[in-house]
mmCIF file of C-alpha atoms in Angstrom:
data_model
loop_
_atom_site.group_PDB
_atom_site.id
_atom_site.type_symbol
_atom_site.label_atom_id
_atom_site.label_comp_id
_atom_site.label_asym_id
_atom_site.label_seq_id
_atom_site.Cartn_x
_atom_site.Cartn_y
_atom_site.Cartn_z
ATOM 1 C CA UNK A 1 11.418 -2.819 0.457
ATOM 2 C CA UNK A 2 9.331 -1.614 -2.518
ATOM 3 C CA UNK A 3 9.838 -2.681 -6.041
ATOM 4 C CA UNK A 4 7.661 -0.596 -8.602
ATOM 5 C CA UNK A 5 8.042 -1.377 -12.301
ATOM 6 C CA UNK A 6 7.580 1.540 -14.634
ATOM 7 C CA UNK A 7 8.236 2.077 -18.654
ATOM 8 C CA UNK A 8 10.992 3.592 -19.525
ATOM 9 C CA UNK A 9 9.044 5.796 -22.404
ATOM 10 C CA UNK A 10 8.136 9.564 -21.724
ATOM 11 C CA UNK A 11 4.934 9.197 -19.637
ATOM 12 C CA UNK A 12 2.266 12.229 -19.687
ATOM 13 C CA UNK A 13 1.573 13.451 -16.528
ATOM 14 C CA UNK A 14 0.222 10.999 -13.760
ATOM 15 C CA UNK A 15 -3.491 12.500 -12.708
ATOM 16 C CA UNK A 16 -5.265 9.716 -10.888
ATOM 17 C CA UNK A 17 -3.634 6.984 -8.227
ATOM 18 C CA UNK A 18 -5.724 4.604 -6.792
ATOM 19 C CA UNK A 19 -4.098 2.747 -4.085
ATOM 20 C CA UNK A 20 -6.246 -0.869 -3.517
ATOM 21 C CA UNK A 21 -5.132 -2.875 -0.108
ATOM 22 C CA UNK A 22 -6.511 -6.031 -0.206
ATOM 23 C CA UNK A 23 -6.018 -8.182 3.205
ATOM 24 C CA UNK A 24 -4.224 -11.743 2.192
ATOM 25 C CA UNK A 25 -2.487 -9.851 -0.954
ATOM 26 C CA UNK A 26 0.934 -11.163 -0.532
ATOM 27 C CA UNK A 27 3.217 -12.613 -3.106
ATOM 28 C CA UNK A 28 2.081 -16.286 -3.018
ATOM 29 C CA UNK A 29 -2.053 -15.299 -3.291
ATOM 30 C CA UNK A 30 -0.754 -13.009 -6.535
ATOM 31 C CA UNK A 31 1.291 -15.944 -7.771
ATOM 32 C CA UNK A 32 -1.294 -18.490 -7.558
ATOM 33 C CA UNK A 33 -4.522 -16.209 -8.819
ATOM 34 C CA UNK A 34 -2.162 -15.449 -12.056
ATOM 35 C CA UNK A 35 -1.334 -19.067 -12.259
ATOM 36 C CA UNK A 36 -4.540 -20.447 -12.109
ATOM 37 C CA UNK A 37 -6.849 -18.153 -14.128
ATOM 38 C CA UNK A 38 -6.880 -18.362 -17.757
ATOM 39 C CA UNK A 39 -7.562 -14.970 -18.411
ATOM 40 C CA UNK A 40 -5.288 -12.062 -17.584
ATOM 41 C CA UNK A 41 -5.685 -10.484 -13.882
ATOM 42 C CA UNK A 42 -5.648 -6.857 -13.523
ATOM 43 C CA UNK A 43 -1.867 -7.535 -12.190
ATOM 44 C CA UNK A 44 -0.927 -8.277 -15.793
ATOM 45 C CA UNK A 45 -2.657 -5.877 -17.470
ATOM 46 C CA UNK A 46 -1.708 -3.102 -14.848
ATOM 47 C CA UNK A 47 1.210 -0.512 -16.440
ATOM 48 C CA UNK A 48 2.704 -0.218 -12.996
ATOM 49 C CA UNK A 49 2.496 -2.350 -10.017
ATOM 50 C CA UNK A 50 4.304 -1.983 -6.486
ATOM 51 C CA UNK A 51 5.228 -4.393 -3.882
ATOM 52 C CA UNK A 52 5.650 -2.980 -0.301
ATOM 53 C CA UNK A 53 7.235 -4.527 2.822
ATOM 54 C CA UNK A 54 4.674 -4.559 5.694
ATOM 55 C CA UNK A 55 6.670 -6.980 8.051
ATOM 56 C CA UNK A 56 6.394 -4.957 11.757
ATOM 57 C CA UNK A 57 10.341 -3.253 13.197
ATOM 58 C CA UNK A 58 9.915 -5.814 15.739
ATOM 59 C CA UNK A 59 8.544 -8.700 13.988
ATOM 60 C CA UNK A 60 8.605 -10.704 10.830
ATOM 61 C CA UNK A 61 4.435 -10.973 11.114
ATOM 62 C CA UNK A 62 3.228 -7.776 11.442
ATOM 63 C CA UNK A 63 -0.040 -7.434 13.236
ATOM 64 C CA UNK A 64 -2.659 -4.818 11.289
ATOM 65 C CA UNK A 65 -1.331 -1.673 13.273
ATOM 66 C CA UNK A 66 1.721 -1.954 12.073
ATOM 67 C CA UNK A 67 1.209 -3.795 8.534
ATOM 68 C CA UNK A 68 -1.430 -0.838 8.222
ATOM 69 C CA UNK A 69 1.133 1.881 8.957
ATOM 70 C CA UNK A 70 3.616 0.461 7.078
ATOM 71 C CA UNK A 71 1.321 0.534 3.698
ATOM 72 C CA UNK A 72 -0.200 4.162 4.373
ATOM 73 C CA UNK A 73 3.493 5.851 5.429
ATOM 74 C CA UNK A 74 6.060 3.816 4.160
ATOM 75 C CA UNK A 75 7.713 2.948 7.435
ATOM 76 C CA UNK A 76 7.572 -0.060 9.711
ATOM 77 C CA UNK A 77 6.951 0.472 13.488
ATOM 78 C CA UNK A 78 6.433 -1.973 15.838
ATOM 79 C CA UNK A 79 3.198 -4.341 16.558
ATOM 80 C CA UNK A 80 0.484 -2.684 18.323
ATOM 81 C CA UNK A 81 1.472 0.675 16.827
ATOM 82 C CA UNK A 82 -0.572 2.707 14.473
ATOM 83 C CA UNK A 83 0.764 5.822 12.843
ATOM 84 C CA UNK A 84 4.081 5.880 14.373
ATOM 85 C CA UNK A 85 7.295 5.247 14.209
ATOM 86 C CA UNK A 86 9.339 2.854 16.598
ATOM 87 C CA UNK A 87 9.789 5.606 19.073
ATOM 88 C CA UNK A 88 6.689 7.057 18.825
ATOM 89 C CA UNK A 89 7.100 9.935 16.203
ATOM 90 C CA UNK A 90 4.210 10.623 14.520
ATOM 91 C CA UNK A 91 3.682 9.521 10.613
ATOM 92 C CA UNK A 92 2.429 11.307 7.824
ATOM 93 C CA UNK A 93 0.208 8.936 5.803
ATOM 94 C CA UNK A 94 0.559 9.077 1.969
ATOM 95 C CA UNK A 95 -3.355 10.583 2.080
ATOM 96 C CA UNK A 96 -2.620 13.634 4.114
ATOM 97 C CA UNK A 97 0.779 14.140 1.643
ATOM 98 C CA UNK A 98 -1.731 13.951 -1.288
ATOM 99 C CA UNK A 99 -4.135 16.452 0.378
ATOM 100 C CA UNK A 100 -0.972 18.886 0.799
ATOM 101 C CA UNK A 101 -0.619 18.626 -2.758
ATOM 102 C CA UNK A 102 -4.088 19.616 -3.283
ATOM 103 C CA UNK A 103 -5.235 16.200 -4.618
ATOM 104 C CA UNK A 104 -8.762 15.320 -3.864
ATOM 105 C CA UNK A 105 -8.416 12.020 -1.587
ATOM 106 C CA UNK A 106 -10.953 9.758 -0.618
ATOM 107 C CA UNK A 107 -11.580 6.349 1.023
ATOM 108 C CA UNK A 108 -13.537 3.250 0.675
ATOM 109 C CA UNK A 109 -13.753 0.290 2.880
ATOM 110 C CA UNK A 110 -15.319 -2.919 2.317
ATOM 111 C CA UNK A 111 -15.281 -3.473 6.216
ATOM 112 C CA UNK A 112 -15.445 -1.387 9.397
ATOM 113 C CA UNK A 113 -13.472 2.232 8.543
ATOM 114 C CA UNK A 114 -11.736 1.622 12.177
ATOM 115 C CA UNK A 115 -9.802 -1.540 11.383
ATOM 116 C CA UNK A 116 -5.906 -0.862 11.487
ATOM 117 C CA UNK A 117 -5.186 -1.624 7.987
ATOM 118 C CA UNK A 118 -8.282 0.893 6.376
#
């Protein structure tokens, strides 16, 4: 499931995405951080936000592999699978579609580049 809010104005053209994963980020964290802070979050003042089901084909927890592939291809696989789909297929992660667009891509971690979910 993804749910993305967007105006329904004419929009220019989109030129930057940044695409922020941040571990413990579910619905309830969101909830509470808007609840309790006083001051608008960066979820209110965002124009568009997304939500994205990471729950594993095989699980209602995912573990990272899958929660990770779920968030960078849009497709659940099963725990203990990265990149994949339930029967092995390979994924294309939304980086490597941006590249084939000729967008510049990047990425920046905050923790060791070879966890499943960077």
């Amino acid at each position: 499931m993804v749910c993305v809010a967007v105006s329904c104005e004419r929009q220019a053209k989109v030129k930057n995405v940044i695409y922020l994963i941040g571990d413990g980020m579910g619905i309830g964290a969101v909830s509470s951080l808007i609840l309790s802070d006083e001051a608008p979050t960066g979820f209110e003042l965002a124009p568009v936000i997304g939500l994205s089901e990471t729950s594993s084909a095989d699980n209602h927890v995912s573990d990272s592999p899958a929660g990770g592939t779920a968030l960078a291809a849009g497709v659940r696989t099963i725990n203990g699978h990265t990149g994949v789909e339930s029967d092995g297929k390979p994924l294309t992660s939304i980086l490597y579609k941006a590249q084939g667009m000729c967008k510049k891509t990047g990425i920046v971690v905050t923790t060791n580049l070879t966890e499943s979910t960077t």
